[in-house]
């Protein structure tokens, strides 16, 4: 039997153990089938704009008639706006304005919400799309937030009228029970998705709530004329759109001084959409 000195035997054992450990480290941890998780990409926007400075003064003068005629200090107060109370300005901000003219009171508000997904498998954009879709559904619109071919539109009774736009149910009762659509709106011949004037017989007549094209990644308009049984001629319009991981809401309303006066619903829609497009352009810069 060969004699192995104690020191040599100990060295051999140490080398053998080291080789085994390295083999486990380089083998078990580097198997080809080991799953790897790639986090979903973050949203485009990491911050939000200052809401009370998001609307140019010239635009506010157009949206708030009568404010420009006020004395200097009162005018500045109106155009300065009132910031919404929020506890996280990186996630949600807003501002509102109001002007009282002899003929009517008009109010405007805008809200920005930056959506963040805390699920690594779900992107901020996808999470924002879910938030937007809930708002769209709450507005009584049946269309999906993800556009589909015209033949995939929801067809319910009178809502199946041909509109010429895959996503624009113009003339349909798209607002649910909360929004009785004006009569004759189905005969409008303009661009239903942007609210351009059509063949309506009355300038006060507004188009119904609907999905909007060419505004952010997805958008809709909700038209809310005065409620049945109410004596106040209050008319409110909301435009909601999503761009990447930010959801923006524009609300514009009018209440005439006299109950015999009817708010200019179509004008409210057009101006609310115009402001929403300006905000979308500013965000994309």
Coordinates of C-alpha atoms in Angstrom, one line a residue:
X1 CA 0.0 0.0 0.0
X2 CA 1.3 3.4 -1.0
X3 CA 1.9 5.8 1.8
X4 CA 0.4 9.3 1.3
X5 CA 1.8 12.0 3.6
X6 CA -0.8 13.8 5.7
X7 CA -0.2 17.2 4.1
X8 CA -0.5 15.8 0.6
X9 CA -3.8 14.1 1.5
X10 CA -5.2 17.3 2.9
X11 CA -4.3 19.3 -0.2
X12 CA -6.0 16.7 -2.4
X13 CA -9.2 16.9 -0.4
X14 CA -9.3 20.7 -0.6
X15 CA -8.8 20.7 -4.3
X16 CA -11.5 18.1 -4.8
X17 CA -14.0 20.0 -2.7
X18 CA -13.3 23.3 -4.5
X19 CA -13.8 21.6 -7.9
X20 CA -17.1 20.2 -6.8
X21 CA -18.3 23.6 -5.5
X22 CA -17.3 25.3 -8.7
X23 CA -19.1 22.7 -10.7
X24 CA -22.3 23.2 -8.8
X25 CA -22.1 27.0 -9.1
X26 CA -21.4 26.9 -12.8
X27 CA -23.8 24.1 -13.6
X28 CA -27.0 24.3 -11.6
X29 CA -27.3 28.1 -11.8
X30 CA -26.6 28.3 -15.5
X31 CA -29.1 25.7 -16.8
X32 CA -30.5 26.7 -20.2
X33 CA -34.0 26.3 -19.0
X34 CA -33.8 28.7 -16.1
X35 CA -36.7 31.3 -16.4
X36 CA -35.8 35.0 -16.8
X37 CA -38.3 37.8 -16.1
X38 CA -38.0 40.9 -18.2
X39 CA -39.8 43.8 -16.5
X40 CA -42.4 45.6 -18.6
X41 CA -41.2 49.0 -20.0
X42 CA -42.0 52.1 -18.0
X43 CA -44.4 54.8 -19.2
X44 CA -43.3 57.7 -21.3
X45 CA -44.1 60.3 -18.6
X46 CA -42.3 60.5 -15.3
X47 CA -43.7 63.9 -14.2
X48 CA -46.9 65.9 -14.8
X49 CA -47.3 69.5 -16.0
X50 CA -48.3 72.4 -13.6
X51 CA -52.1 72.2 -14.2
X52 CA -52.9 75.9 -13.6
X53 CA -50.3 76.9 -16.1
X54 CA -51.2 74.3 -18.7
X55 CA -53.9 76.4 -20.4
X56 CA -52.7 79.7 -22.1
X57 CA -54.3 82.9 -20.9
X58 CA -55.6 83.6 -24.5
X59 CA -57.4 80.2 -24.4
X60 CA -58.9 81.0 -21.0
X61 CA -60.2 84.3 -22.3
X62 CA -62.1 82.4 -25.0
X63 CA -63.4 79.7 -22.7
X64 CA -64.4 82.0 -19.9
X65 CA -66.4 84.9 -21.6
X66 CA -66.7 87.9 -19.4
X67 CA -63.6 87.3 -17.4
X68 CA -61.5 89.7 -19.6
X69 CA -63.9 92.5 -18.7
X70 CA -63.3 92.2 -15.0
X71 CA -61.0 94.7 -13.1
X72 CA -57.4 93.7 -13.1
X73 CA -57.1 92.0 -9.7
X74 CA -60.4 90.0 -10.2
X75 CA -59.3 89.1 -13.8
X76 CA -56.0 87.8 -12.5
X77 CA -57.7 85.7 -9.8
X78 CA -60.0 84.1 -12.4
X79 CA -57.2 83.3 -14.8
X80 CA -54.9 82.0 -12.1
X81 CA -57.3 79.2 -11.4
X82 CA -57.6 77.0 -8.3
X83 CA -55.4 74.0 -7.9
X84 CA -57.0 70.7 -7.0
X85 CA -56.1 69.3 -3.6
X86 CA -53.7 66.3 -4.1
X87 CA -51.3 64.5 -1.9
X88 CA -49.0 63.3 -4.7
X89 CA -48.3 65.8 -7.4
X90 CA -46.2 63.3 -9.3
X91 CA -49.3 61.1 -9.8
X92 CA -52.3 63.4 -10.0
X93 CA -52.8 67.1 -10.4
X94 CA -55.7 69.4 -11.5
X95 CA -56.9 72.9 -11.8
X96 CA -60.3 74.7 -12.2
X97 CA -61.5 78.1 -13.4
X98 CA -64.9 79.8 -13.3
X99 CA -66.3 83.0 -14.7
X100 CA -69.7 84.7 -14.0
X101 CA -70.9 86.8 -17.0
X102 CA -74.2 88.6 -17.1
X103 CA -75.6 86.0 -19.6
X104 CA -74.1 82.8 -18.2
X105 CA -71.6 81.1 -15.9
X106 CA -68.9 79.0 -17.4
X107 CA -66.6 76.6 -15.6
X108 CA -63.5 74.7 -16.7
X109 CA -61.4 72.0 -15.0
X110 CA -58.6 69.8 -16.1
X111 CA -57.1 66.7 -14.4
X112 CA -53.9 64.9 -15.2
X113 CA -53.3 61.4 -13.8
X114 CA -50.0 59.6 -14.3
X115 CA -50.5 55.9 -13.9
X116 CA -47.8 53.6 -12.6
X117 CA -47.9 49.8 -12.7
X118 CA -46.4 48.1 -9.7
X119 CA -46.6 44.7 -11.5
X120 CA -43.4 44.0 -13.4
X121 CA -45.3 42.0 -15.9
X122 CA -47.7 44.9 -16.7
X123 CA -46.5 48.1 -18.3
X124 CA -47.5 51.5 -17.2
X125 CA -49.2 52.0 -20.6
X126 CA -51.3 48.9 -20.2
X127 CA -52.3 49.9 -16.6
X128 CA -53.2 53.4 -17.9
X129 CA -55.3 51.8 -20.6
X130 CA -57.3 49.9 -17.9
X131 CA -57.9 53.1 -16.0
X132 CA -59.0 54.8 -19.1
X133 CA -61.3 51.9 -20.1
X134 CA -63.1 52.1 -16.7
X135 CA -63.8 55.8 -17.3
X136 CA -65.1 55.1 -20.8
X137 CA -67.4 52.4 -19.5
X138 CA -68.6 54.7 -16.7
X139 CA -69.6 57.2 -19.4
X140 CA -72.0 54.7 -20.9
X141 CA -69.9 53.9 -24.0
X142 CA -69.9 50.3 -25.0
X143 CA -66.9 50.5 -27.3
X144 CA -63.7 48.8 -26.2
X145 CA -60.7 51.0 -25.4
X146 CA -58.7 49.1 -28.0
X147 CA -60.1 49.9 -31.5
X148 CA -61.3 47.0 -33.6
X149 CA -62.5 46.5 -37.1
X150 CA -66.0 48.1 -37.9
X151 CA -67.6 44.6 -38.0
X152 CA -66.6 44.0 -34.4
X153 CA -68.6 47.0 -33.0
X154 CA -71.2 46.3 -30.4
X155 CA -74.6 46.2 -32.1
X156 CA -77.6 47.0 -29.9
X157 CA -80.9 48.1 -31.5
X158 CA -80.6 51.7 -32.6
X159 CA -76.9 51.8 -31.8
X160 CA -76.2 49.7 -34.9
X161 CA -76.7 52.7 -37.2
X162 CA -74.0 53.1 -39.8
X163 CA -71.8 56.0 -38.8
X164 CA -69.0 56.0 -41.5
X165 CA -66.4 55.8 -38.7
X166 CA -65.4 52.5 -37.1
X167 CA -65.3 54.0 -33.6
X168 CA -67.9 56.8 -33.8
X169 CA -71.5 55.7 -32.9
X170 CA -72.8 59.2 -34.0
X171 CA -76.6 59.3 -33.5
X172 CA -76.6 56.3 -31.2
X173 CA -77.7 56.6 -27.5
X174 CA -74.1 56.0 -26.4
X175 CA -74.4 57.7 -23.1
X176 CA -76.9 55.3 -21.4
X177 CA -79.7 56.6 -19.2
X178 CA -77.8 59.6 -18.0
X179 CA -77.6 61.3 -21.4
X180 CA -80.8 61.6 -23.5
X181 CA -79.4 62.4 -27.0
X182 CA -80.8 65.4 -28.8
X183 CA -83.3 64.6 -31.5
X184 CA -82.0 64.9 -35.0
X185 CA -78.3 64.2 -34.0
X186 CA -78.3 61.1 -36.2
X187 CA -78.7 63.1 -39.3
X188 CA -75.5 65.2 -38.8
X189 CA -73.2 65.0 -41.8
X190 CA -70.0 66.4 -40.4
X191 CA -67.1 64.5 -38.8
X192 CA -68.8 62.7 -35.9
X193 CA -65.5 62.0 -34.2
X194 CA -64.4 65.6 -33.8
X195 CA -67.7 67.3 -33.3
X196 CA -67.4 69.5 -36.4
X197 CA -70.7 71.3 -37.4
X198 CA -73.0 69.1 -39.5
X199 CA -76.6 69.6 -40.7
X200 CA -78.1 70.1 -37.3
X201 CA -81.1 72.5 -37.4
X202 CA -80.2 74.3 -34.2
X203 CA -76.8 75.8 -33.1
X204 CA -77.5 74.8 -29.5
X205 CA -77.9 71.1 -30.5
X206 CA -75.0 68.9 -29.5
X207 CA -73.8 65.6 -30.8
X208 CA -74.2 62.6 -28.4
X209 CA -71.4 61.1 -26.3
X210 CA -69.0 59.1 -28.5
X211 CA -65.5 57.8 -29.0
X212 CA -63.1 60.3 -30.5
X213 CA -60.4 59.7 -33.2
X214 CA -57.0 61.3 -33.5
X215 CA -56.7 62.3 -29.9
X216 CA -53.9 60.7 -27.9
X217 CA -53.9 56.9 -27.8
X218 CA -57.7 56.7 -27.0
X219 CA -60.3 59.3 -26.2
X220 CA -64.0 59.8 -25.7
X221 CA -66.5 62.7 -25.2
X222 CA -69.3 62.6 -22.7
X223 CA -72.1 65.1 -23.3
X224 CA -74.4 65.8 -20.3
X225 CA -77.3 68.2 -20.9
X226 CA -79.6 69.2 -18.1
X227 CA -81.2 66.4 -16.2
X228 CA -84.8 65.6 -16.7
X229 CA -87.0 67.5 -14.2
X230 CA -84.3 70.1 -13.5
X231 CA -85.2 73.7 -13.9
X232 CA -81.5 74.8 -14.3
X233 CA -80.3 74.7 -17.9
X234 CA -76.9 73.3 -16.9
X235 CA -74.9 71.6 -19.7
X236 CA -71.6 69.8 -19.1
X237 CA -69.1 68.2 -21.5
X238 CA -66.2 66.0 -20.6
X239 CA -63.3 64.9 -22.9
X240 CA -61.1 62.1 -21.6
X241 CA -58.0 60.9 -23.4
X242 CA -55.0 58.7 -22.7
X243 CA -51.5 59.3 -24.0
X244 CA -49.0 56.7 -22.9
X245 CA -49.3 56.4 -19.1
X246 CA -51.2 59.7 -18.5
X247 CA -55.0 60.0 -18.5
X248 CA -56.3 63.6 -19.0
X249 CA -59.8 64.8 -18.3
X250 CA -61.2 68.1 -19.5
X251 CA -64.6 69.3 -18.1
X252 CA -66.4 72.3 -19.6
X253 CA -69.8 73.5 -18.5
X254 CA -72.3 76.4 -18.9
X255 CA -75.3 77.5 -17.0
X256 CA -77.2 80.4 -18.5
X257 CA -78.4 83.2 -16.2
X258 CA -82.1 82.6 -17.3
X259 CA -83.8 79.2 -17.3
X260 CA -85.4 80.1 -20.6
X261 CA -81.9 80.1 -22.3
X262 CA -80.5 76.9 -23.6
X263 CA -76.7 76.3 -23.3
X264 CA -74.7 76.1 -26.5
X265 CA -74.0 72.4 -26.3
X266 CA -72.2 72.1 -29.6
X267 CA -70.0 75.0 -28.8
X268 CA -69.1 73.5 -25.5
X269 CA -68.1 70.2 -27.2
X270 CA -66.0 71.9 -29.8
X271 CA -64.1 74.1 -27.4
X272 CA -63.5 71.2 -24.9
X273 CA -62.1 69.1 -27.8
X274 CA -59.9 71.9 -29.0
X275 CA -58.4 72.3 -25.5
X276 CA -57.9 68.6 -25.1
X277 CA -56.0 68.5 -28.4
X278 CA -53.8 71.4 -27.2
X279 CA -53.0 69.6 -24.0
X280 CA -52.2 66.4 -25.9
X281 CA -49.8 68.3 -28.2
X282 CA -48.1 70.0 -25.2
X283 CA -47.6 66.6 -23.5
X284 CA -46.0 65.2 -26.6
X285 CA -43.5 68.0 -26.9

